[in-house]
Each structure stands twice: as C-alpha cells, then as structure tokens.
Amino acid sequence: MSDIALIGIYEISKILNKPTRLETTLSNVVSLLSSFMQMRHGVISLLSDDDIPNITVGAGWNEGSDERYRARLPERAIGQIVTTSIPLVVENIASNPLFIRRDIELLGAGDGTKVSFIGVPIRVDTRVVGTLTIDRPWDSTAVHHLDSDVRFLTMVANLIGQTVQLQRVIFRDRERLIAESHRLQKELLELKPAKSKSTKKVPIEGIVGDSAVIRSLLDKVAIVAKSHSTVLLRGESGTGKELIAKAIHESSPRAKGPFVKMNCAALPESVLESELFGHEKGAFTGAINARKGRFELADKGTLFLDEIGEISPAFQAKLLRVLQEQEFERVGGNQTLKVNVRVIAATNKNLEEAVVRKEFRADLYYRISVVPLMLPPLRQRKTDIPLLAEEFLSRFNKENERDLSFGSGALDVLTACYFPGNVRELENCVRRTATLTQGERISADDFACRHNECLSATLWATSEDDPGRARPEIPLPVARRPCSRPPSTPHRPVNWLTRKTLRPAPRCRRSPSGSDEPMSERERYVDAMERSGWVQAKAARLLGLTPRQVGYALKKHGIEIKRF
C-alpha cells in the first residue's frame, strides 16, 4: 500500500473514532476521500436495519438531504453489490446495462462524457449492511489505478462497518438501559409512603434525618438496592453521596461482598488507570510487584466512583468498556480479567451540559445514569438540622471526653442558617463552636455568625459562580425585615436539565448587637462589607450601588476598611 493510502486510512480512522452523530461522521469520511483519490461524487448508503436506520450521505450532508444523495445511487448496480458482496468496477457507465438512462444523466454522463463507477460493500461480520460508491470522469491513463483504488475503498468500507457495528451495540445497550431505568422509575413512583410512625433516626447507619425528602430518598434506596443496576448519585457537595452509596450496598444482595470506593478527581489519569485496573510487575517505573486494581478488589461487591464527572474524555472510553463488558486488562498486562461489580457513581457536576460541550461521552452518560438519584441539599430538609447537630455534638463529646449540650436558642440559630456547604458545613460549624465554647452548654451567642465572624459566609460571598452546581447567590440586605419572619419563598436548587437557579429569598439577619431589631444604615453597610470579604466593588453589587457611593458611605459612617 502506498504511503498516501496509509495516511488516508489513518485520517479516516480518526474521523470514525470521534463521538459525533453517525450521519455527520460518514459525511466527513466522504469529504476526506476526495483528498486521497480521484473522484467527483461519493455516497455512503446504509440499508434499513433493526438497529441502524436507512442512511444515505455524501460530502456536505445536512438534515433532510438524504434524498438528494439517494437519487445518485444506481439501483441495479447497488443491488448487485449487496447481493454478491463483491466490489463493482465500471469503466464507462453509459455502456453498462446496470445503469439506466436516469442513472447516466444523474451521474453526469448524459452529454456523452465518459464516467466511471466504483462501488464496494460495507459489511458487519459476513452480512452486507451498505455500500460505499464513487464516480469520476473516465481517464484512460488511470486504468492501472483501479485495483489500488478498489483495495483502498474496501479498507475504508471495513472501517465503516466496524463503526456501524459499534453504533448498533451502543444503540441496543442504551435502549436496554433506558427500558430498565423506566421500569425502576415506575416502581419508585408507585411506591406508597410508609404509614408507620416515623422515628427521629432513619434505620440506616450514618444517615440521620426524619424529613419527608430524606424518607422519600431512603424509600427509593430500598428499591434500587434490590437490583444490580448502575446508580448515579446527583447532588451538591456535602449532601452525603458516599453514605447513600454505602447504604445501597449494605441493603443489596451484594452486602456480604466488598464495598470499594475511589475518588476519580483525586488522581491524574495515568495513576487513575493503575488504581482502577491494577498493574503488572514492571509495567512502569516503580511497579516492583503486580497489584490488583479497585475493580478486582470489588469483585462480587460494589465499586463507588466519586466525582466521575472529572475524568478525562480519553479515560472515559476505557471506563466505558469495563462497565459494558465487565472485563479489562491490567496496565502492562495482556490477560483479560472478568469481574462482577456493581458500580455506583456520584457527581456534583452538570453532566448533561458536559455532554453537550463534548466533555463527557454520551454513551458513558447513558451507562452510568441508569437510575439517577437526587440528594436533597440541607436547605430542603431544615427539620433535620437539630437532629444532625445533636449527632455531631455527640461525636465531638466522645472524641474529646466532654459533656457539652445545646442551650436555649442554639439550635434555632443553626436552623436559621443557610448552610451552602450542606451537612459537611453544618458539622464544621458544630465542631468549631464546640471547640471554642468554655462552659458546658453552647449558647446562641457562641456561634461565629452572631459576631460577623463566619468565614463560610465570606467564602460563599467571594466565590465565583459555577454553572454546574446549585451554588446559592448572596441575597441583598433587607433594612426592615424582622428576623422572626420566615422567608417569603423557599429556595429552589438548580434544575439539572435547564441549568436555571432561582434566587433564594433574602435571609433574615440580626443586627451586630445580636438583637432582633432592624439593621440601621451603618449596620447595613458593615453587613454588606463583611459578606463581600471587605471588597467595595462586591459590596456595591450587593447593595445595588456604585463603588464610589459605597466609599462615601463608609467615610460618612466612619467604617474602617479591614485588610486581610
């Protein structure tokens, strides 16, 4: 084979490996063919199939143009290629009985111009599923190129056949997964709420709460755990995805098997491959012994892949194969290992948006999102805050040999907080306050937020918006809203499909003195500056003023700028 043909095969294989729509991929292949061989028109036609629709494309294909390319196909010639599964070479179509007058005119030979035609079958295994055809003006000096052209087109057709076969596998797999997802979702919808009286703690180790959303989530966990389907846990950071994953495992038939967890964002791609698939001795520098990967360790159990949305597109393809086939090779090895692992994935990333941006493979998305479960943020389960706070304080007491308790009003302060960091932030707040408390009871005034010293408020006020997460916006201060008055509307988190976040209702804020009196004008400016990290431009945006107006107000009220 000539060097130019090898380059052509290489470039075409790269096009076929891109995760684009099948019609677009095949059209790009036809466009590239003209760079490597003499041709005027090229058409790829796939026959109707149970899995692959009737597709006819050429260079410059767009939606609705199939008929235009289909009209160029000589019906008798195509029929012979499909029936015999043998390439067809015609030097002059005008003198060949396989081409009727209409074919001759459409292919540009009606005015006496000699036109040649080459067609090769596209096969999947031994079955012909389509054809690749080209036509060009007859050139008697190029007769000796016909054999090499046929060989080149046959190799291209074989590559196309492999792509069509892969599309068929993905189509069948996706349909099966969607059907299974619909079946499980139907079971979840038909689930009747428990009639028994609820208890303060849900009977799953590590999960504390009695709110309606938590009970609903755990009812779904009980159903999902019975199957072996892949589960995708969606939710903000700090909502307890690992605890739910462990609850699914321990409630499943695999409970006696291992529960292995892996944070996909914690390691670079090269190390991640070795961690998940294992490696053989000498596979790379430092590999002095063979080592099992997480998939092997989780055999007959459950593998929890946290932050799955952070893996690179290149590694996504490797992971997809393991999830589909449940088999893999260790790094540096050539022996295929078979495992039986249930995968539970988790992410706080907007995977739908990542798929649209080509950052996350659609086929992998369908594979991991068989049963998606949304974990509610803490702001949607306010009634669980006292239970969680008591649990965290109890753990603190055991670890530090203390006997602290919450005093009057302490739990009210926690319940009124927004906690954008969810349960993780609540635990941090309880532990910090308990560490600094001198007496035996934690009072309302012991919390940092009562003294404008809450570092978390500054963190969230100064962080940049992330469109993939339900990060709360900082509300404008309200001058005449007593703290006892509840917000007018509850906060609604990000809709994962529309990616829209509604602004939460303004939080009631106490004055710096800790009273419930409305904030004065000076206190409003101090409050805005505290929440913006003492950056005047950000405080101005919160107050709806210009930075210059904020500067004048700070001077007017004698407010000293804090420097960090």
Coordinates of N, CA and C in Angstrom, one line a residue, residues 8 25 58 68 73-74 77 79 85-86 177 183 185 244 288 320 322 329 336 363 385 435 468 472 474 490 515 542:
G8 N -4.3 8.1 4.4 CA -5.7 8.3 4.3 C -6.5 7.4 5.2
T25 N -20.5 11.8 10.8 CA -19.2 11.1 10.7 C -19.0 10.6 9.3
G58 N -23.5 12.1 1.7 CA -22.4 12.4 0.9 C -21.6 13.6 1.5
R68 N -31.5 13.6 -1.7 CA -30.6 14.1 -2.8 C -29.5 13.2 -3.1
L73 N -27.8 7.1 -6.5 CA -27.5 5.7 -6.4 C -28.1 4.9 -7.6
P74 N -27.3 4.3 -8.4 CA -27.9 3.4 -9.5 C -28.4 2.1 -8.8
A77 N -27.0 -1.4 -9.9 CA -25.6 -1.6 -9.5 C -25.5 -1.8 -8.0
G79 N -27.8 -3.0 -6.1 CA -28.4 -4.3 -5.8 C -27.4 -5.5 -6.1
S85 N -21.9 -9.3 -2.7 CA -20.9 -8.9 -1.7 C -19.5 -8.8 -2.3
I86 N -19.5 -8.4 -3.6 CA -18.3 -8.2 -4.4 C -18.2 -6.8 -4.9
L177 N -30.8 -0.1 28.7 CA -30.7 0.6 29.9 C -31.8 1.6 30.2
R183 N -38.4 1.1 34.0 CA -39.1 0.1 34.9 C -38.9 0.5 36.3
Q185 N -38.0 3.4 37.6 CA -38.6 4.7 37.9 C -40.1 4.5 38.2
I244 N -25.0 7.4 51.1 CA -26.1 6.8 50.4 C -25.6 5.6 49.6
I288 N 7.2 -2.6 41.2 CA 8.1 -3.7 41.6 C 7.3 -5.0 41.8
L320 N -15.7 3.0 29.9 CA -17.0 2.6 29.3 C -16.9 1.1 28.9
V322 N -15.1 -1.2 30.4 CA -15.2 -2.1 31.6 C -16.6 -2.1 32.1
E329 N -7.9 -5.4 31.2 CA -6.6 -5.8 31.4 C -5.8 -4.9 32.3
T336 N -7.0 -10.9 29.9 CA -8.3 -10.3 30.1 C -8.9 -10.8 31.4
D363 N -22.4 8.1 25.5 CA -22.6 6.6 25.8 C -22.3 6.3 27.2
I385 N -31.9 19.6 60.7 CA -30.7 20.3 61.3 C -30.5 20.0 62.7
T435 N -15.5 23.5 70.1 CA -14.1 23.6 70.5 C -13.9 24.9 71.2
G468 N -22.4 24.5 37.0 CA -22.7 23.1 37.1 C -23.2 22.8 38.5
P472 N -25.6 28.9 46.0 CA -26.6 30.0 46.3 C -26.0 31.4 46.0
I474 N -25.8 35.4 47.0 CA -25.8 36.2 48.3 C -27.0 37.2 48.2
P490 N -39.4 29.5 49.5 CA -38.3 28.6 49.7 C -37.3 28.7 48.6
S515 N -29.5 41.6 68.6 CA -31.0 41.8 68.9 C -31.7 41.5 67.6
L542 N -24.0 44.1 45.9 CA -25.0 43.6 46.9 C -26.0 44.6 47.2

